[in-house]
CSV table of C-alpha atoms in Angstrom, one decimal:
chain,number,residue,atom,x,y,z
A,1,MET,CA,68.3,81.9,95.7
A,2,LYS,CA,71.7,83.4,93.1
A,3,ILE,CA,74.5,80.7,92.4
A,4,LEU,CA,77.7,83.1,92.9
A,5,GLY,CA,80.7,82.5,90.9
A,6,LYS,CA,83.4,84.5,89.7
A,7,SER,CA,82.0,85.6,86.7
A,8,PHE,CA,78.7,84.6,86.2
A,9,TYR,CA,75.2,84.1,87.9
A,10,LEU,CA,72.7,81.7,88.0
A,11,ARG,CA,69.0,82.7,89.8
A,12,PRO,CA,65.9,81.0,89.0
A,13,LEU,CA,64.5,82.4,85.7
A,14,LEU,CA,61.6,84.5,86.6
A,15,LYS,CA,58.6,85.0,84.2
A,16,LYS,CA,59.8,88.9,83.3
A,17,ASP,CA,63.1,86.7,82.0
A,18,LEU,CA,61.3,85.4,79.2
A,19,SER,CA,61.9,88.6,77.3
A,20,GLU,CA,62.0,89.1,73.8
A,21,GLU,CA,65.7,88.0,73.5
A,22,TYR,CA,65.3,85.1,75.7
A,23,PHE,CA,62.6,84.2,72.3
A,24,SER,CA,65.0,85.8,69.4
A,25,TRP,CA,67.7,82.9,71.2
A,26,LEU,CA,64.7,80.0,70.6
A,27,LYS,CA,64.2,81.1,67.3
A,28,ASP,CA,67.5,81.8,66.1
A,29,ARG,CA,68.3,78.8,63.9
A,30,GLU,CA,72.0,78.7,64.7
A,31,VAL,CA,71.3,79.5,68.5
A,32,ASN,CA,68.2,76.3,68.4
A,33,GLN,CA,70.1,73.7,65.9
A,34,PHE,CA,71.0,71.4,68.6
A,35,LEU,CA,67.3,71.3,70.6
A,36,ASP,CA,64.1,70.2,70.7
A,37,VAL,CA,62.7,73.6,70.7
A,38,ARG,CA,63.9,74.0,67.2
A,39,PHE,CA,61.4,72.1,66.0
A,40,SER,CA,58.3,74.0,67.4
A,41,VAL,CA,59.6,77.5,69.5
A,42,PRO,CA,56.8,78.0,72.3
A,43,ASP,CA,54.5,81.5,71.9
A,44,ARG,CA,55.1,83.1,75.3
A,45,LYS,CA,51.9,81.5,77.3
A,46,LYS,CA,53.6,78.0,76.2
A,47,ALA,CA,57.0,79.2,77.7
A,48,GLU,CA,55.7,80.8,80.8
A,49,THR,CA,53.7,77.3,81.5
A,50,ASN,CA,56.7,75.3,80.9
A,51,LEU,CA,58.4,77.2,83.6
A,52,GLU,CA,55.8,77.0,86.2
A,53,LYS,CA,56.5,73.1,85.9
A,54,TYR,CA,59.9,74.0,87.7
A,55,ASP,CA,59.3,73.6,91.3
A,56,ASN,CA,63.2,74.6,92.9
A,57,LYS,CA,63.0,72.0,94.9
A,58,LYS,CA,63.9,68.8,92.7
A,59,SER,CA,63.7,70.6,89.5
A,60,PHE,CA,65.2,74.1,88.7
A,61,PHE,CA,65.2,76.1,85.8
A,62,PHE,CA,68.1,79.0,85.9
A,63,GLY,CA,69.0,81.6,84.0
A,64,VAL,CA,72.7,82.7,83.6
A,65,PHE,CA,73.7,86.0,83.8
A,66,ASP,CA,77.1,87.9,84.0
A,67,LYS,CA,78.4,89.4,86.5
A,68,LYS,CA,79.9,92.7,85.8
A,69,ASN,CA,76.5,93.4,84.3
A,70,ASP,CA,73.9,91.0,85.8
A,71,LYS,CA,73.4,90.5,81.7
A,72,PHE,CA,70.5,87.8,81.3
A,73,ILE,CA,72.7,85.1,78.5
A,74,GLY,CA,72.0,81.8,78.7
A,75,THR,CA,69.6,79.0,80.6
A,76,THR,CA,70.5,75.5,82.2
A,77,THR,CA,68.1,73.3,84.0
A,78,LEU,CA,68.6,70.8,86.9
A,79,GLN,CA,65.9,67.3,87.0
A,80,ILE,CA,66.7,65.7,90.2
A,81,ASP,CA,65.3,61.6,90.7
A,82,THR,CA,65.7,61.1,94.3
A,83,ILE,CA,64.8,57.7,93.9
A,84,ASN,CA,67.8,56.5,91.6
A,85,LYS,CA,69.7,59.9,92.9
A,86,ILE,CA,71.0,61.3,89.2
A,87,ALA,CA,70.0,64.4,87.7
A,88,TYR,CA,70.0,65.6,84.3
A,89,TYR,CA,70.9,68.6,83.4
A,90,GLY,CA,70.6,71.1,80.4
A,91,TYR,CA,72.3,74.7,79.7
A,92,LEU,CA,71.5,77.3,76.8
A,93,ILE,CA,74.2,79.8,75.6
A,94,GLY,CA,72.1,82.0,73.7
A,95,ASP,CA,73.8,85.2,74.1
A,96,LYS,CA,76.2,84.6,70.5
A,97,ASN,CA,78.4,87.1,72.6
A,98,TYR,CA,79.7,84.6,75.3
A,99,TRP,CA,80.6,82.0,72.9
A,100,GLY,CA,83.5,80.7,73.0
A,101,THR,CA,84.3,82.4,76.2
A,102,ASN,CA,84.2,80.1,80.0
A,103,ALA,CA,80.3,81.0,79.9
A,104,GLY,CA,79.3,77.7,79.5
A,105,ILE,CA,82.3,75.7,81.7
A,106,ASP,CA,81.3,77.9,83.8
A,107,THR,CA,77.5,77.8,83.9
A,108,ILE,CA,78.1,74.0,84.3
A,109,ALA,CA,80.7,74.1,86.8
A,110,LEU,CA,78.3,75.9,89.2
A,111,LEU,CA,75.6,73.4,87.8
A,112,MET,CA,76.8,70.9,88.9
A,113,ASP,CA,78.5,72.0,92.1
A,114,PHE,CA,74.8,72.9,93.4
A,115,GLY,CA,73.2,70.1,92.2
A,116,PHE,CA,75.7,67.9,94.4
A,117,GLU,CA,76.4,69.8,97.6
A,118,ASN,CA,72.6,70.3,98.0
A,119,PHE,CA,70.3,66.5,96.8
A,120,ASP,CA,71.6,63.3,97.5
A,121,ILE,CA,72.4,62.9,94.1
A,122,ASN,CA,76.1,60.8,92.8
A,123,LYS,CA,75.8,61.3,89.0
A,124,ILE,CA,74.4,64.1,87.1
A,125,TRP,CA,73.7,63.7,83.1
A,126,GLY,CA,73.1,65.4,79.8
A,127,GLY,CA,73.4,64.6,76.0
A,128,THR,CA,74.3,65.6,72.9
A,129,LEU,CA,74.3,65.9,69.2
A,130,ILE,CA,77.3,64.5,68.0
A,131,THR,CA,77.6,67.5,65.6
A,132,ASN,CA,77.9,69.9,69.1
A,133,ILE,CA,81.3,70.0,68.7
A,134,GLY,CA,81.4,72.8,71.4
A,135,SER,CA,79.4,70.7,74.1
A,136,ILE,CA,81.2,67.8,74.1
A,137,PHE,CA,84.4,70.6,74.4
A,138,ASN,CA,82.6,70.9,77.7
A,139,PHE,CA,81.7,67.9,78.6
A,140,LYS,CA,84.8,66.4,78.1
A,141,LYS,CA,86.7,68.9,79.8
A,142,LEU,CA,84.3,68.8,83.1
A,143,GLY,CA,85.5,65.3,83.6
A,144,PHE,CA,82.3,63.8,81.9
A,145,VAL,CA,82.6,60.3,80.9
A,146,GLN,CA,81.1,58.8,77.7
A,147,GLU,CA,78.6,56.6,78.3
A,148,GLY,CA,77.0,56.0,75.6
A,149,ARG,CA,75.6,56.8,72.0
A,150,LEU,CA,72.3,56.4,70.1
A,151,ARG,CA,73.0,55.9,66.9
A,152,GLU,CA,71.2,57.6,64.1
A,153,HIS,CA,68.9,59.5,67.2
A,154,ALA,CA,68.0,62.5,65.3
A,155,ILE,CA,67.7,64.0,61.9
A,156,ILE,CA,69.5,67.3,61.0
A,157,ASP,CA,69.2,69.3,57.4
A,158,GLY,CA,67.5,65.1,56.3
A,159,LYS,CA,71.3,63.2,57.9
A,160,LYS,CA,70.8,61.3,60.7
A,161,ILE,CA,73.2,62.1,64.2
A,162,ASP,CA,73.8,60.2,66.7
A,163,ARG,CA,74.0,61.3,69.8
A,164,VAL,CA,76.1,61.0,73.9
A,165,VAL,CA,75.3,60.8,76.5
A,166,PHE,CA,77.9,61.0,79.4
A,167,GLY,CA,77.8,61.7,83.4
A,168,LEU,CA,79.3,62.5,85.8
A,169,LEU,CA,80.4,61.0,89.3
A,170,LYS,CA,79.9,63.2,92.3
A,171,LYS,CA,83.6,61.6,93.8
A,172,GLU,CA,84.5,62.4,89.7
A,173,TRP,CA,83.3,66.2,90.2
A,174,LEU,CA,84.6,66.6,93.8
A,175,GLU,CA,88.1,66.0,92.6
A,176,LYS,CA,87.8,67.3,89.3
A,177,ARG,CA,87.0,71.1,90.6
A,178,LYS,CA,90.0,71.5,91.3
A,179,LYS,CA,91.0,72.3,88.6
A,180,PHE,CA,88.7,75.0,87.8
A,181,ASN,CA,88.0,79.0,88.3
A,182,TYR,CA,84.7,79.4,88.2
A,183,GLN,CA,84.1,80.7,92.0
A,184,ASP,CA,85.4,82.6,94.6
A,185,ILE,CA,86.4,79.9,96.5
């Protein structure tokens, strides 16, 4: 299964993708500064065990790849809650050469289409620390609405940091997605 975009594609992450480059992202303090993995970078065995938890039915762990060269540049996850008809997502663009490009926006947009088109869900949500300006920019650009703020929810370098939570309804996405050029539609 591949989710194809104009410049990037998503496909289920495989054990072979858990490369030294992947682990270098998880160990890089600049890359992992907003991720829980910063507290305990998994070894290969733990990473493989974690990967096995994703069933590609209700929980997905995708690799993000550049279409031009099939370069592995990041990951994204989607976890479906069929009872409440919502899904939670997260993403990481690990390859710093793709920071400041459309890689993050395109990844999230592809994931939104995948989630809303393939599952009976009404909302996809996610969150980030208030200091993650890039991720907050992406949330807002894609039409997510800030639904909450968890005050002093994390400690970074000894400072208490708020976490913000964003949500996107299916009807909002169907309207907003027309403004993007991430797919060959």
